[in-house]
Short mmCIF file of C-alpha atoms and ligand atoms in Angstrom, two decimals:
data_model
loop_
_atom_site.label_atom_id
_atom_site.label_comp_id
_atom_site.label_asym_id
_atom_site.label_seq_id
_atom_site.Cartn_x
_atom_site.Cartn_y
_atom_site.Cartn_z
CA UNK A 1001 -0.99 31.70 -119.02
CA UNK A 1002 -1.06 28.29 -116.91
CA UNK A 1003 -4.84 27.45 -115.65
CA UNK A 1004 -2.87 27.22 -112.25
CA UNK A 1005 -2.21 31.02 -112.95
CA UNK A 1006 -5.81 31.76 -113.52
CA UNK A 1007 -7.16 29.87 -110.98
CA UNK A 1008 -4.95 31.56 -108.01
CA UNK A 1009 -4.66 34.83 -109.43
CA UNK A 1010 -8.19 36.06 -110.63
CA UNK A 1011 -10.69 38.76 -109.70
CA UNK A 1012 -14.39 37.32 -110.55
CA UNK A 1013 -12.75 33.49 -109.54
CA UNK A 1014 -11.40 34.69 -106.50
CA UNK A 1015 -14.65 36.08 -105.84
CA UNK A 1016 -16.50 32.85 -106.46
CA UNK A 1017 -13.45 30.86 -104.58
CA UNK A 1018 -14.19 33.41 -101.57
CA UNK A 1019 -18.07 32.66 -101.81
CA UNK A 1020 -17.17 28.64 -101.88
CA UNK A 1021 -15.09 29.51 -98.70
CA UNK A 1022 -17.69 31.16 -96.81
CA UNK A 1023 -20.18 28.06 -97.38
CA UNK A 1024 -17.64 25.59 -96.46
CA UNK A 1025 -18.42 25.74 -92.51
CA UNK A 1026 -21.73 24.88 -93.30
CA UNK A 1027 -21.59 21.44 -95.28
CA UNK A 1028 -21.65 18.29 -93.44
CA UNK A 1029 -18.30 16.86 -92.84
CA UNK A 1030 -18.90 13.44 -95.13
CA UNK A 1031 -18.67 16.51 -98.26
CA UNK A 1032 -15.79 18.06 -97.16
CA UNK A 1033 -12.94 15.76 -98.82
CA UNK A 1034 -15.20 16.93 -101.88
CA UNK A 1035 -15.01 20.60 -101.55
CA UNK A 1036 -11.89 20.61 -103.87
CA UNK A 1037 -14.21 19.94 -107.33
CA UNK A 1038 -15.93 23.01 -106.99
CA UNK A 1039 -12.97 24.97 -106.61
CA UNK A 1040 -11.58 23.68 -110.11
CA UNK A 1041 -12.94 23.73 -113.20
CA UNK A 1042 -13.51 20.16 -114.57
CA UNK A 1043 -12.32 21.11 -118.36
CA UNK A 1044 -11.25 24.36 -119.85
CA UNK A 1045 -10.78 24.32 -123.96
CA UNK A 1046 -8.88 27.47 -125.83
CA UNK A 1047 -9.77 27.60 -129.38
CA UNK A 1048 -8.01 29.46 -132.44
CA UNK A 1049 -11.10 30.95 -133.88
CA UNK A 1050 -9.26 32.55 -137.84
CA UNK A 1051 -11.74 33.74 -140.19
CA UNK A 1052 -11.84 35.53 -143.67
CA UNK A 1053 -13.24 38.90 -143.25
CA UNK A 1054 -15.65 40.57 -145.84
CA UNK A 1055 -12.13 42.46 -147.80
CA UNK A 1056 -9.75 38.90 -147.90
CA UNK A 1057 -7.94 39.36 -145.40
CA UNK A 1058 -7.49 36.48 -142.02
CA UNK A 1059 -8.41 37.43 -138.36
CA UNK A 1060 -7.59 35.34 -135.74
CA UNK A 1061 -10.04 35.65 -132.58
CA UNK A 1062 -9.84 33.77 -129.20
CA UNK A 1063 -12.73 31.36 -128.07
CA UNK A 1064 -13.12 29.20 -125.08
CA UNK A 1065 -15.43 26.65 -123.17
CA UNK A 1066 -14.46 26.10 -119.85
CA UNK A 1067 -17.02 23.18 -118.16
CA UNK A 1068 -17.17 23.65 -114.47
CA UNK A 1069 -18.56 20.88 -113.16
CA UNK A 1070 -20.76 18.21 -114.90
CA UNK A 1071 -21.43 16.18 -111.46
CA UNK A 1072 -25.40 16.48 -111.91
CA UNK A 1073 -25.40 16.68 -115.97
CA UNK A 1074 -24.27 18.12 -118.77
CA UNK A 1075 -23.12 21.82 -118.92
CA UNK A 1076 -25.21 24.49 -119.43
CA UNK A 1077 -24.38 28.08 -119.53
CA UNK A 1078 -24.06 30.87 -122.36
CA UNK A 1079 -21.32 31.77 -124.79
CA UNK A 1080 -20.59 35.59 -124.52
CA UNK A 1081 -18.92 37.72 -127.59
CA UNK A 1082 -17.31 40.76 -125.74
CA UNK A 1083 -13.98 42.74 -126.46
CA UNK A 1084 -13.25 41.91 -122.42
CA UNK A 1085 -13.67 38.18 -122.65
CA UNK A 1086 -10.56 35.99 -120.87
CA UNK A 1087 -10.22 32.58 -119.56
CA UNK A 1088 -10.37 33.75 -115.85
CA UNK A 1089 -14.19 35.62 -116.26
CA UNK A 1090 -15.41 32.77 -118.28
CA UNK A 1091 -14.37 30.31 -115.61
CA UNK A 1092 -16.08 31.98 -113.19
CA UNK A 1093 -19.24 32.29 -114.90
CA UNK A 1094 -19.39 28.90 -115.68
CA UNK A 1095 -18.62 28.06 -111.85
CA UNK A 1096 -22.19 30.49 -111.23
CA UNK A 1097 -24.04 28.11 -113.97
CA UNK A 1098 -23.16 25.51 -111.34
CA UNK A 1099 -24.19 27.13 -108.50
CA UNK A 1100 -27.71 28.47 -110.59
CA UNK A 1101 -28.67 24.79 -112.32
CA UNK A 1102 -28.05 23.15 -108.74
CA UNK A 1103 -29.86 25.87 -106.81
CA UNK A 1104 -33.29 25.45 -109.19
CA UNK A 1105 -32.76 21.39 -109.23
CA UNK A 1106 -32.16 21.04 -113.04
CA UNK A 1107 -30.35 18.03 -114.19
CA UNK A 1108 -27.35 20.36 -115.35
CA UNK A 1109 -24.08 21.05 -114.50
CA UNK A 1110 -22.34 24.70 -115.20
CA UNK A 1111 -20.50 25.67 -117.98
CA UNK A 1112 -19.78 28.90 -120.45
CA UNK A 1113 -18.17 30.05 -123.17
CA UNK A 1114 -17.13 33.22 -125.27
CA UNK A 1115 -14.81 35.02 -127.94
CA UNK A 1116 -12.77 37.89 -127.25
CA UNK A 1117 -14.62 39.83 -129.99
CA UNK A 1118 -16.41 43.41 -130.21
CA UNK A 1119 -19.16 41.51 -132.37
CA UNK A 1120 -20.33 45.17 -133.30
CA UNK A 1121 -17.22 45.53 -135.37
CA UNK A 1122 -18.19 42.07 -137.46
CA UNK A 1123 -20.51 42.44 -140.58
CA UNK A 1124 -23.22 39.77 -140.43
CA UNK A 1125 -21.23 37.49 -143.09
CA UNK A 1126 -18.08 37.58 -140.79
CA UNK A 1127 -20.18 37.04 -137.54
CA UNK A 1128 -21.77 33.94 -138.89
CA UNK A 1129 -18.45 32.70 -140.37
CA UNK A 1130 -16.68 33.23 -136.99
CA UNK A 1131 -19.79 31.21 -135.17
CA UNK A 1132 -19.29 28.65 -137.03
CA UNK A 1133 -15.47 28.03 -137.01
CA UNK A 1134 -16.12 28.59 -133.29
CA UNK A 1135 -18.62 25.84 -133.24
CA UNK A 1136 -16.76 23.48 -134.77
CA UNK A 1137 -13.89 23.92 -133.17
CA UNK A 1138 -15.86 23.31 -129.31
CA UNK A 1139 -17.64 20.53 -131.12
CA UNK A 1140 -15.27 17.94 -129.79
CA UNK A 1141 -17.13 19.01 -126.21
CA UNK A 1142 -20.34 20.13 -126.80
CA UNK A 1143 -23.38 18.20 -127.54
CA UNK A 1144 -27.25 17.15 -126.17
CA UNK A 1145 -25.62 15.18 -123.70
CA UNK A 1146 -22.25 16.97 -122.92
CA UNK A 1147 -22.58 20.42 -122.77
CA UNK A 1148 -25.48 23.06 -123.87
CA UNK A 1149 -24.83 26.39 -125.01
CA UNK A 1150 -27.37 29.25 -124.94
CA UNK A 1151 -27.37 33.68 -125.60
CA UNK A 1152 -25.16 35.62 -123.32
CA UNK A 1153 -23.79 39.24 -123.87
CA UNK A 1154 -23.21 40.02 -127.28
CA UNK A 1155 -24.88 36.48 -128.85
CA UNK A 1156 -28.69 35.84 -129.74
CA UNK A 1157 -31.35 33.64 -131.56
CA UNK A 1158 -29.18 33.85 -134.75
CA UNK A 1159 -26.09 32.78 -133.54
CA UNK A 1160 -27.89 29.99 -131.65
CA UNK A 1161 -29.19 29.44 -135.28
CA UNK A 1162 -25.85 29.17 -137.17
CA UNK A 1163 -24.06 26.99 -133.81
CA UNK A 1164 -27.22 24.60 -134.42
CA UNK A 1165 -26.85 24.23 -137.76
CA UNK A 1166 -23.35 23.89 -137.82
CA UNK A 1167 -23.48 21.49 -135.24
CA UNK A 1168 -25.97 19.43 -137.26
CA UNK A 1169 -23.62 19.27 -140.33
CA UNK A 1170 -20.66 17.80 -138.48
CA UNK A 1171 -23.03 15.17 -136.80
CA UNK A 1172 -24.77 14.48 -140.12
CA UNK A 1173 -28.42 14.71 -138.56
CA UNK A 1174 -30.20 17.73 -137.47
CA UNK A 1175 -29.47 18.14 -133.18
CA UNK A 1176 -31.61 20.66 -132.07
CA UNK A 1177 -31.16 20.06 -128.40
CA UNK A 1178 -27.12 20.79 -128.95
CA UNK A 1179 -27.86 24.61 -128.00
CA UNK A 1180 -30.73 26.26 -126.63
CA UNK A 1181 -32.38 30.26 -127.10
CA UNK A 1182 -32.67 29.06 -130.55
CA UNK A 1183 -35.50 30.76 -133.00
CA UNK A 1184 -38.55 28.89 -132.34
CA UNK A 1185 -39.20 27.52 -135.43
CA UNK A 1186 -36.17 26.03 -135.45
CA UNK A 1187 -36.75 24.45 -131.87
CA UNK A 1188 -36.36 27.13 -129.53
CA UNK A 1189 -39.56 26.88 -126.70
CA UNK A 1190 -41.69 29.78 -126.43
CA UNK A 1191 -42.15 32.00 -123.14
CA UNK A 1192 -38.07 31.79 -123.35
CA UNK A 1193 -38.02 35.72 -124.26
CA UNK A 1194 -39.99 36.82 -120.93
CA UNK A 1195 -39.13 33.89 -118.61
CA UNK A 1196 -36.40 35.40 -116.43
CA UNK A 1197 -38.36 39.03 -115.80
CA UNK A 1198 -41.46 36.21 -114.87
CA UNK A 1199 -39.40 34.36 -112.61
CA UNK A 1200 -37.76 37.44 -110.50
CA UNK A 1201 -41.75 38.41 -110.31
CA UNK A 1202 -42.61 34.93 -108.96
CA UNK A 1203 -39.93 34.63 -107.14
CA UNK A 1204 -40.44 38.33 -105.39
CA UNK A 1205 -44.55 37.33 -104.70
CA UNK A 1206 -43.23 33.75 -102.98
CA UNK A 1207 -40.92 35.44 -100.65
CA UNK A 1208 -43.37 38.31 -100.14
CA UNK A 1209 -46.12 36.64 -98.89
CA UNK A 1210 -43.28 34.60 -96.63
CA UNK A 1211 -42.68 37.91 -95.02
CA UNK A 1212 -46.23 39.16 -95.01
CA UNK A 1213 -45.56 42.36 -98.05
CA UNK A 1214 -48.54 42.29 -99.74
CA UNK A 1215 -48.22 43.04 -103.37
CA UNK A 1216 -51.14 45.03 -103.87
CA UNK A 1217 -50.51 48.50 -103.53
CA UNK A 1218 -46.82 47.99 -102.67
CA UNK A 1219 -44.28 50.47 -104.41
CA UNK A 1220 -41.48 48.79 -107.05
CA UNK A 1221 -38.71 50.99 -108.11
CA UNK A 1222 -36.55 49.39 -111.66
CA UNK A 1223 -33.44 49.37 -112.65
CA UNK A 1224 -32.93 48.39 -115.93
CA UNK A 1225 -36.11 48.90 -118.32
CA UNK A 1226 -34.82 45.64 -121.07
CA UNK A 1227 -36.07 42.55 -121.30
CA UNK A 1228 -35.99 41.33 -117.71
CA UNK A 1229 -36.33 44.77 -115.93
CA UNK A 1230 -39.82 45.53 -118.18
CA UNK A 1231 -41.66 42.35 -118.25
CA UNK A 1232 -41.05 42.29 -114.59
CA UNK A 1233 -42.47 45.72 -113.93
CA UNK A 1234 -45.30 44.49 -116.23
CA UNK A 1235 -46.29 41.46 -114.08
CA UNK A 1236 -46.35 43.58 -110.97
CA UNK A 1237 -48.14 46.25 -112.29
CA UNK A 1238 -50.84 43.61 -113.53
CA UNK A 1239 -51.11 41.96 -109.73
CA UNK A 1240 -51.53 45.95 -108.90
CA UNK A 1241 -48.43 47.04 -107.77
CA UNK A 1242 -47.19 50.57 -107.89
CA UNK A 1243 -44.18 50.69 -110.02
CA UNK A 1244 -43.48 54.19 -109.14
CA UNK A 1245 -39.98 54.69 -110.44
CA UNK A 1246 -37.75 53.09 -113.32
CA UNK A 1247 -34.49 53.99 -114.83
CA UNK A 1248 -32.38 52.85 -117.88
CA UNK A 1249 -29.31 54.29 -119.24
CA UNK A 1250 -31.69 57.18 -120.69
CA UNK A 1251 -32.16 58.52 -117.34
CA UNK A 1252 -35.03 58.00 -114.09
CA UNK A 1253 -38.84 58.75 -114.28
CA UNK A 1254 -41.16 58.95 -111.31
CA UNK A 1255 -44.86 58.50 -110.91
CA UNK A 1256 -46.42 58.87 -107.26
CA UNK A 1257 -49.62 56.77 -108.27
CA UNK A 1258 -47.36 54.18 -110.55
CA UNK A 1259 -46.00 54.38 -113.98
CA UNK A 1260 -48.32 52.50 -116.33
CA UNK A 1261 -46.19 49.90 -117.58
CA UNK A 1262 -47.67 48.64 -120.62
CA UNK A 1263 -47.21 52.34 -122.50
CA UNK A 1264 -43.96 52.46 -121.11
CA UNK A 1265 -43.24 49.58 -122.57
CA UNK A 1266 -44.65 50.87 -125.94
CA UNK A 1267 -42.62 54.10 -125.32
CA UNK A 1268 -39.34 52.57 -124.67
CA UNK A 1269 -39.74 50.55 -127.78
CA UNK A 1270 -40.80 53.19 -129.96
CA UNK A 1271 -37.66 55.76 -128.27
CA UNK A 1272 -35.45 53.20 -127.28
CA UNK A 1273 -35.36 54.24 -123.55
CA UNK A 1274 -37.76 55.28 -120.80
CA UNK A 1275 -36.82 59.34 -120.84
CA UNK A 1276 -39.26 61.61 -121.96
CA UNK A 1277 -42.67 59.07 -120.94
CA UNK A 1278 -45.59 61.04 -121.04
CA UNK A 1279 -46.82 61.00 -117.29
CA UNK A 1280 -43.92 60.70 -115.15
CA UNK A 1281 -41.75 63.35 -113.88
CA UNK A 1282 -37.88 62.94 -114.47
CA UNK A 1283 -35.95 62.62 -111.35
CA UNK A 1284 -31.86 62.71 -110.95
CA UNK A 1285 -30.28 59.05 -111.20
CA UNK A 1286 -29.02 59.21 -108.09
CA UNK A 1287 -32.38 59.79 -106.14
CA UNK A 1288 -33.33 56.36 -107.96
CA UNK A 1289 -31.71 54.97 -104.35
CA UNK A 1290 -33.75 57.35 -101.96
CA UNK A 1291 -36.99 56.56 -103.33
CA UNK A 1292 -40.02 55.46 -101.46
CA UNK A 1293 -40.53 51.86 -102.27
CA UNK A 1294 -41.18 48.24 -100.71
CA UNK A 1295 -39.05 46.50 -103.44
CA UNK A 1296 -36.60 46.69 -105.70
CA UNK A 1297 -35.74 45.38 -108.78
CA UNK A 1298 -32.20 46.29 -109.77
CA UNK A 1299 -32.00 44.39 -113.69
CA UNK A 1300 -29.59 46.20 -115.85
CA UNK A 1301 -26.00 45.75 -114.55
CA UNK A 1302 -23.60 44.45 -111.99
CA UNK A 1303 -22.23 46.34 -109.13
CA UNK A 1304 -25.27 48.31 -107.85
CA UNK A 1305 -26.08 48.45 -104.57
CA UNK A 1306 -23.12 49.52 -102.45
CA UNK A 1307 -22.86 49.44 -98.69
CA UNK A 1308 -23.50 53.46 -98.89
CA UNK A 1309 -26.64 53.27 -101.31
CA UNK A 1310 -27.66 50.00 -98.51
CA UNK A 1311 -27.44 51.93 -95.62
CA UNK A 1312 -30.40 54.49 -96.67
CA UNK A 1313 -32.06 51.94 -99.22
CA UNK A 1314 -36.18 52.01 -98.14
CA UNK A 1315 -37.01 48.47 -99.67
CA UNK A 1316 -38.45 45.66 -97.77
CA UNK A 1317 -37.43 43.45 -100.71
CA UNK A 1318 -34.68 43.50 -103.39
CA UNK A 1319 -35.08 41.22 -106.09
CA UNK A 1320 -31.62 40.55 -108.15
CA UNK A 1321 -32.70 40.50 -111.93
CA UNK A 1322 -29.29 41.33 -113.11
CA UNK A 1323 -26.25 38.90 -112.09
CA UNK A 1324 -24.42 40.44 -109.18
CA UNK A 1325 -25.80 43.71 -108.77
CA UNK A 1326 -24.94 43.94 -104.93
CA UNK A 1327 -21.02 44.32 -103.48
CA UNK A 1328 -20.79 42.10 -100.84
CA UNK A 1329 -19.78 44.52 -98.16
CA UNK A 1330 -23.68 46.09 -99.01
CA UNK A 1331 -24.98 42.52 -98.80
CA UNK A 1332 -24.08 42.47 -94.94
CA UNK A 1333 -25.98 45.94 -94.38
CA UNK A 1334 -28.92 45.24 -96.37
CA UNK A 1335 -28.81 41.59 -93.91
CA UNK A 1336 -28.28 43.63 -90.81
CA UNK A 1337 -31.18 45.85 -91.97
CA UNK A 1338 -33.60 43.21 -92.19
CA UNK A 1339 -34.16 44.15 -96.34
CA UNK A 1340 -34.47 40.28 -97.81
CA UNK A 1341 -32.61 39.90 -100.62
CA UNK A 1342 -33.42 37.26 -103.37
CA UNK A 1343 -30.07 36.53 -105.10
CA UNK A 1344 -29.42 36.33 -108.56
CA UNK A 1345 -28.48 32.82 -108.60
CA UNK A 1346 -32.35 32.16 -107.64
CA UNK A 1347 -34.41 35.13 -108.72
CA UNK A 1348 -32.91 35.44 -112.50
CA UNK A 1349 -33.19 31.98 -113.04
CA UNK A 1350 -36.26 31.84 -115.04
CA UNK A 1351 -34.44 31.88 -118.37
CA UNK A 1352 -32.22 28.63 -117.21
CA UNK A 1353 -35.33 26.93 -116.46
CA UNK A 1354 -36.94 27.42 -119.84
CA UNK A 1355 -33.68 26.55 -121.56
CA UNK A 1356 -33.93 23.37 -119.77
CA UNK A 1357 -37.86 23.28 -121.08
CA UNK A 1358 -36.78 24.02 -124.83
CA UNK A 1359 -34.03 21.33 -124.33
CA UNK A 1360 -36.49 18.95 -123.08
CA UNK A 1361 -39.14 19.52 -125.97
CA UNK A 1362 -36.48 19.26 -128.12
CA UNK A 1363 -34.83 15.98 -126.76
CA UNK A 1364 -38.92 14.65 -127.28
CA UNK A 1365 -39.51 16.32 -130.39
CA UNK A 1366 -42.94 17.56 -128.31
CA UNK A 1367 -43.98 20.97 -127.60
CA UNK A 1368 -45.73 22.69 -125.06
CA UNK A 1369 -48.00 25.78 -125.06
CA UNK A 1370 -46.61 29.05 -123.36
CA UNK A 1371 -49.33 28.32 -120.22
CA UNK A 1372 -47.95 24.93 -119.82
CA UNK A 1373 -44.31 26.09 -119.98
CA UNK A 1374 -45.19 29.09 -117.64
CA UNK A 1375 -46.91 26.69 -115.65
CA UNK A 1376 -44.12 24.79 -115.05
CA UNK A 1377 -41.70 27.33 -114.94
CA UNK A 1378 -43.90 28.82 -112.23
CA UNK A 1379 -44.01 25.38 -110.12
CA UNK A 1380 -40.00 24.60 -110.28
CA UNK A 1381 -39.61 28.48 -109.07
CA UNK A 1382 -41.59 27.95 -105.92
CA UNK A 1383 -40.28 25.44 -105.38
CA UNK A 1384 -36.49 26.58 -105.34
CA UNK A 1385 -37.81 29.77 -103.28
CA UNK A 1386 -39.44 27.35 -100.49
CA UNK A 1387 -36.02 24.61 -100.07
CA UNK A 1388 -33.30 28.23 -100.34
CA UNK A 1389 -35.96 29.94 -97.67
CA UNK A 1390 -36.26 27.02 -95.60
CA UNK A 1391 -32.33 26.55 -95.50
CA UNK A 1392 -31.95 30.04 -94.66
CA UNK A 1393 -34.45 29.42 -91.65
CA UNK A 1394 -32.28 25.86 -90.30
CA UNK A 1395 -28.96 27.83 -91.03
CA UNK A 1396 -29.85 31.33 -89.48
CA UNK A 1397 -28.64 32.70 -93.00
CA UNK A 1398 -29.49 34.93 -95.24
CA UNK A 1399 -30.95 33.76 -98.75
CA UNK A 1400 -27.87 33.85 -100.44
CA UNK A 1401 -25.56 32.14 -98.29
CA UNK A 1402 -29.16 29.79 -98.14
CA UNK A 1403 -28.69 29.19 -102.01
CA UNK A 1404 -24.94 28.28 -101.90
CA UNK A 1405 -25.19 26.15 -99.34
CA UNK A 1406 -28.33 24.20 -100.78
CA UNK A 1407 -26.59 23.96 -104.36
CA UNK A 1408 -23.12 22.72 -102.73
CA UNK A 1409 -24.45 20.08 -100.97
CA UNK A 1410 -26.68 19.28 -104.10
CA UNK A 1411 -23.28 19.36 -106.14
CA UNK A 1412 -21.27 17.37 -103.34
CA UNK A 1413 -23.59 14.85 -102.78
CA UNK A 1414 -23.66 13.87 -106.44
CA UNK A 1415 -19.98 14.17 -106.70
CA UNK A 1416 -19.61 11.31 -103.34
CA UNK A 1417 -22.59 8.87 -105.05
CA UNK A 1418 -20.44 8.68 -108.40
CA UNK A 1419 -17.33 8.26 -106.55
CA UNK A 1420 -13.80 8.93 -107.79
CA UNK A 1421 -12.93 7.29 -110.93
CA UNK A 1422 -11.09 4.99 -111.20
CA UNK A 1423 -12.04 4.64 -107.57
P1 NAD B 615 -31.26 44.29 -121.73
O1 NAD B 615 -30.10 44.67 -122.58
O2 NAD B 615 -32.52 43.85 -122.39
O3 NAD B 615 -31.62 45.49 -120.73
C1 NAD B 615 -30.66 46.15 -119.98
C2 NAD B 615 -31.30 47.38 -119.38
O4 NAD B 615 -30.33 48.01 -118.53
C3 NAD B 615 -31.72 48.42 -120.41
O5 NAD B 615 -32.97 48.97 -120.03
C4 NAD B 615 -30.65 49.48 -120.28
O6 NAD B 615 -31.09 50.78 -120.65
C5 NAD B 615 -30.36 49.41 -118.81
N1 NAD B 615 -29.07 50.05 -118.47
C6 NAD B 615 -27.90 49.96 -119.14
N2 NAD B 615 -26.98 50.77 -118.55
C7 NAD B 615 -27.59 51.34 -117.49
C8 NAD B 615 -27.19 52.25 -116.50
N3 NAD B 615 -25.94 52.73 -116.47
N4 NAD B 615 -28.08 52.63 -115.54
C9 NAD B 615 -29.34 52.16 -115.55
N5 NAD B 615 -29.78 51.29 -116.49
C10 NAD B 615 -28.93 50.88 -117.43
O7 NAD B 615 -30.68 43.15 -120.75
P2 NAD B 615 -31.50 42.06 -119.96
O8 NAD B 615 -31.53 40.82 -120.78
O9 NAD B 615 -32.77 42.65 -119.44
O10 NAD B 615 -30.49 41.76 -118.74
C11 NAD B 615 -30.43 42.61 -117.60
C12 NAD B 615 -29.61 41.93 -116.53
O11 NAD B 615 -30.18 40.66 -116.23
C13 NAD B 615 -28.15 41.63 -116.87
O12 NAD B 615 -27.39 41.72 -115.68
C14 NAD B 615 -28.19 40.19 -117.31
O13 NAD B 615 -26.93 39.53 -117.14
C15 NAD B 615 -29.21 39.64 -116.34
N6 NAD B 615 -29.84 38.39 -116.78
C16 NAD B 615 -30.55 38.33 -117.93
C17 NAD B 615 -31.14 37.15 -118.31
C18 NAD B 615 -31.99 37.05 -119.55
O14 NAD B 615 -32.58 35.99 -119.77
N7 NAD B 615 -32.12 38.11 -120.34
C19 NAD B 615 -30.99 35.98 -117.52
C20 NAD B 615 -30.26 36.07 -116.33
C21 NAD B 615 -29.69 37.29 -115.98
#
């Protein structure tokens, strides 16, 4: 299939296309002639990925890299192993990195990558082995200074690990700054594993206080009890919050005076989900949505909040951990019902920033302590919640449409200074 195919005919890059769209009326006019470069991907590479299995015979898998946009620096975005992977989804995650890396100010562009793969199915041999064909093969892209990948769905540490190493062998040197989410020994930066639950909880006490919520005493309900759901729930419970209700795929527990979040975080590790936590009452999923609460943290998957579970929602606050929990048609009621919503591309984008903080350390060879990278992580946060909320207050917008239009015009502008080559 043609990119031209993919580009005009695609579900989650029409979506993105749309979202472009609906920012366009608010750029100056001197970006306009520019708008085009976000609406095309700036390279997309398909890879043959064969590999010997564990019993001799040869697999072939599909792998890509699509780089969005590299106007403010290299590419930076995750490579995903999923059965459902396809050049279309990929493109428009990488077109989100964009939007993310420009929204928080990082000297990055957007960019992602995958294999259509159930990685499940693979035994540890054959995923290594198919990592590292797949790394070499993207090599001719990737790099410190080109492109950066990191853990999406379906990769981790390891695999980080193995496209490190790999990388290394072709370059003859050891480039630890060519991925990042990498084991820390081997150069990954520590606070990595908590920073996106830490930034939705910044994030959520900046825009409180904007709107006068005070934390103390106010009711959280969580979806989504993983790693960004739980250590979010665990930073609001310590700044004595009430996180009354949370709910994984194991079901929904309830707690009037608040769940205490540290033994639930024991529980869920020991049990491998928060059903059956020693006091908390079980609830049915669906009342999840009806529950008292001043904010909510949905953090497990996309598609959420719809414009029926909007219209009755009792938050003050939502605060998108996961990437696109809320349909757009919900977006407009939670906006008409005054509910702020801090979106995804700015609340979840704790983990970007540390990636850029391990790639930093690692481009030094210098590393910081966990309070130093928490204390930055905490500063750059604030600082992208106070230039998307003052943009929302000169547009008469909501955060969102705030964040797109701040990281467009960061994008554009970038894209106008370097000019058209060859000009
Ligand atoms: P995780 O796998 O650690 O946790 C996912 C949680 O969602 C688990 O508690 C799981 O039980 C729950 N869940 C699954 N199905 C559910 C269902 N049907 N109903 C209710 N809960 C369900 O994943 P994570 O790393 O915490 O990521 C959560 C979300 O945050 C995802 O949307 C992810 O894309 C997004 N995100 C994560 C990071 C990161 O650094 N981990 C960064 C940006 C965005």
């Amino acid at each position: 299939m043609s990119l031209s195919y993919e580009i005009e005919n695609n579900g989650a890059w029409q979506t993105y296309l749309a979202q472009v769209d609906r920012v366009a009326p608010y750029l100056e006019a001197d970006l306009i002639p520019y708008i085009n470069t976000l609406k095309r991907p700036k390279r997309a590479l398909i890879v043959d990925v064969p590999i010997v299995m564990d019993d001799g015979a040869i697999q072939h898998f599909e792998g890509y890299r699509v780089q969005h946009n590299l106007s403010r620096g290299p590419g930076k975005g995750g490579i995903r192993y999923h059965p459902d992977v396809e050049l279309n989804e990929v493109m428009a995650l990488s077109a989100w990195m964009t939007i993310k890396t420009a929204v928080l100010n990082l000297p990055y562009g957007g960019a992602k990558g995958g294999i259509r793969v159930d990685p499940k199915k693979l035994s540890a041999r054959e995923l290594e082995r198919l990592t590292r064909r797949f790394t070499s093969e993207i090599s001719p892209i990737i790099g410190p200074q080109n492109d950066i990948p990191a853990p999406d769905v379906g990769t981790n540490a390891d695999i980080m690990g193995w496209m490190m190493d790999t990388y290394s062998s072709i370059k003859g040197h050891t480039v630890t700054g060519v991925v990042t989410g990498k084991p820390v020994h081997l150069g990954g930066s520590l606070g990595r594993v908590r920073a996106t639950g830490r930034g939705v909880f910044v994030t959520g006490l900046e825009v409180a206080k904007k709107i006068n919520l005070s934390i103390e005493n106010s009711r959280v309900a969580v979806q989504g009890f993983g790693n960004v759901g739980s250590e979010a729930a665990y930073l609001f419970n310590k700044a004595n919050a009430k996180v009354v209700c949370a709910q994984d795929h194991t079901g929904t527990i309830f707690n009037d005076d608040g769940l205490d979040v540290k033994s639930l975080q024991e529980h869920v590790a020991q049990t491998g989900g928060v059903a059956g936590f020693p006091d908390s009452s079980k609830i049915e999923d669906a009342e999840f949505w009806n529950v008292e609460m001043d904010i909510l943290v949905p953090a497990a998957l996309e598609g959420q909040i719809t414009a029926e579970r909007a219209q009755t929602l009792k938050a003050k606050l939502v605060l998108e951990g996961a990437n696109g929990p809320t349909y757009p048609d919900a977006d407009d009621v939670l906006g008409q019902r005054n509910i702020i919503v801090v979106p995804d591309v700015l609340c979840n984008a704790g983990g970007v920033t540390v990636s850029y903080f391990e790639w930093v350390q690692d481009m030094s060879s210098y590393f910081w302590t966990e309070d130093e990278i928490n204390a930055r992580l905490d500063k750059l946060m604030i600082q992208a919640v106070d230039d998307v909320w003052k943009k929302a207050q000169e547009k008469s917008c909501t955060m969102r449409t705030a964040a797109y239009i701040l990281a467009c015009e960061r994008i554009l502008k970038a894209r106008k200074e370097r000019g058209i080559f060859p000009g």
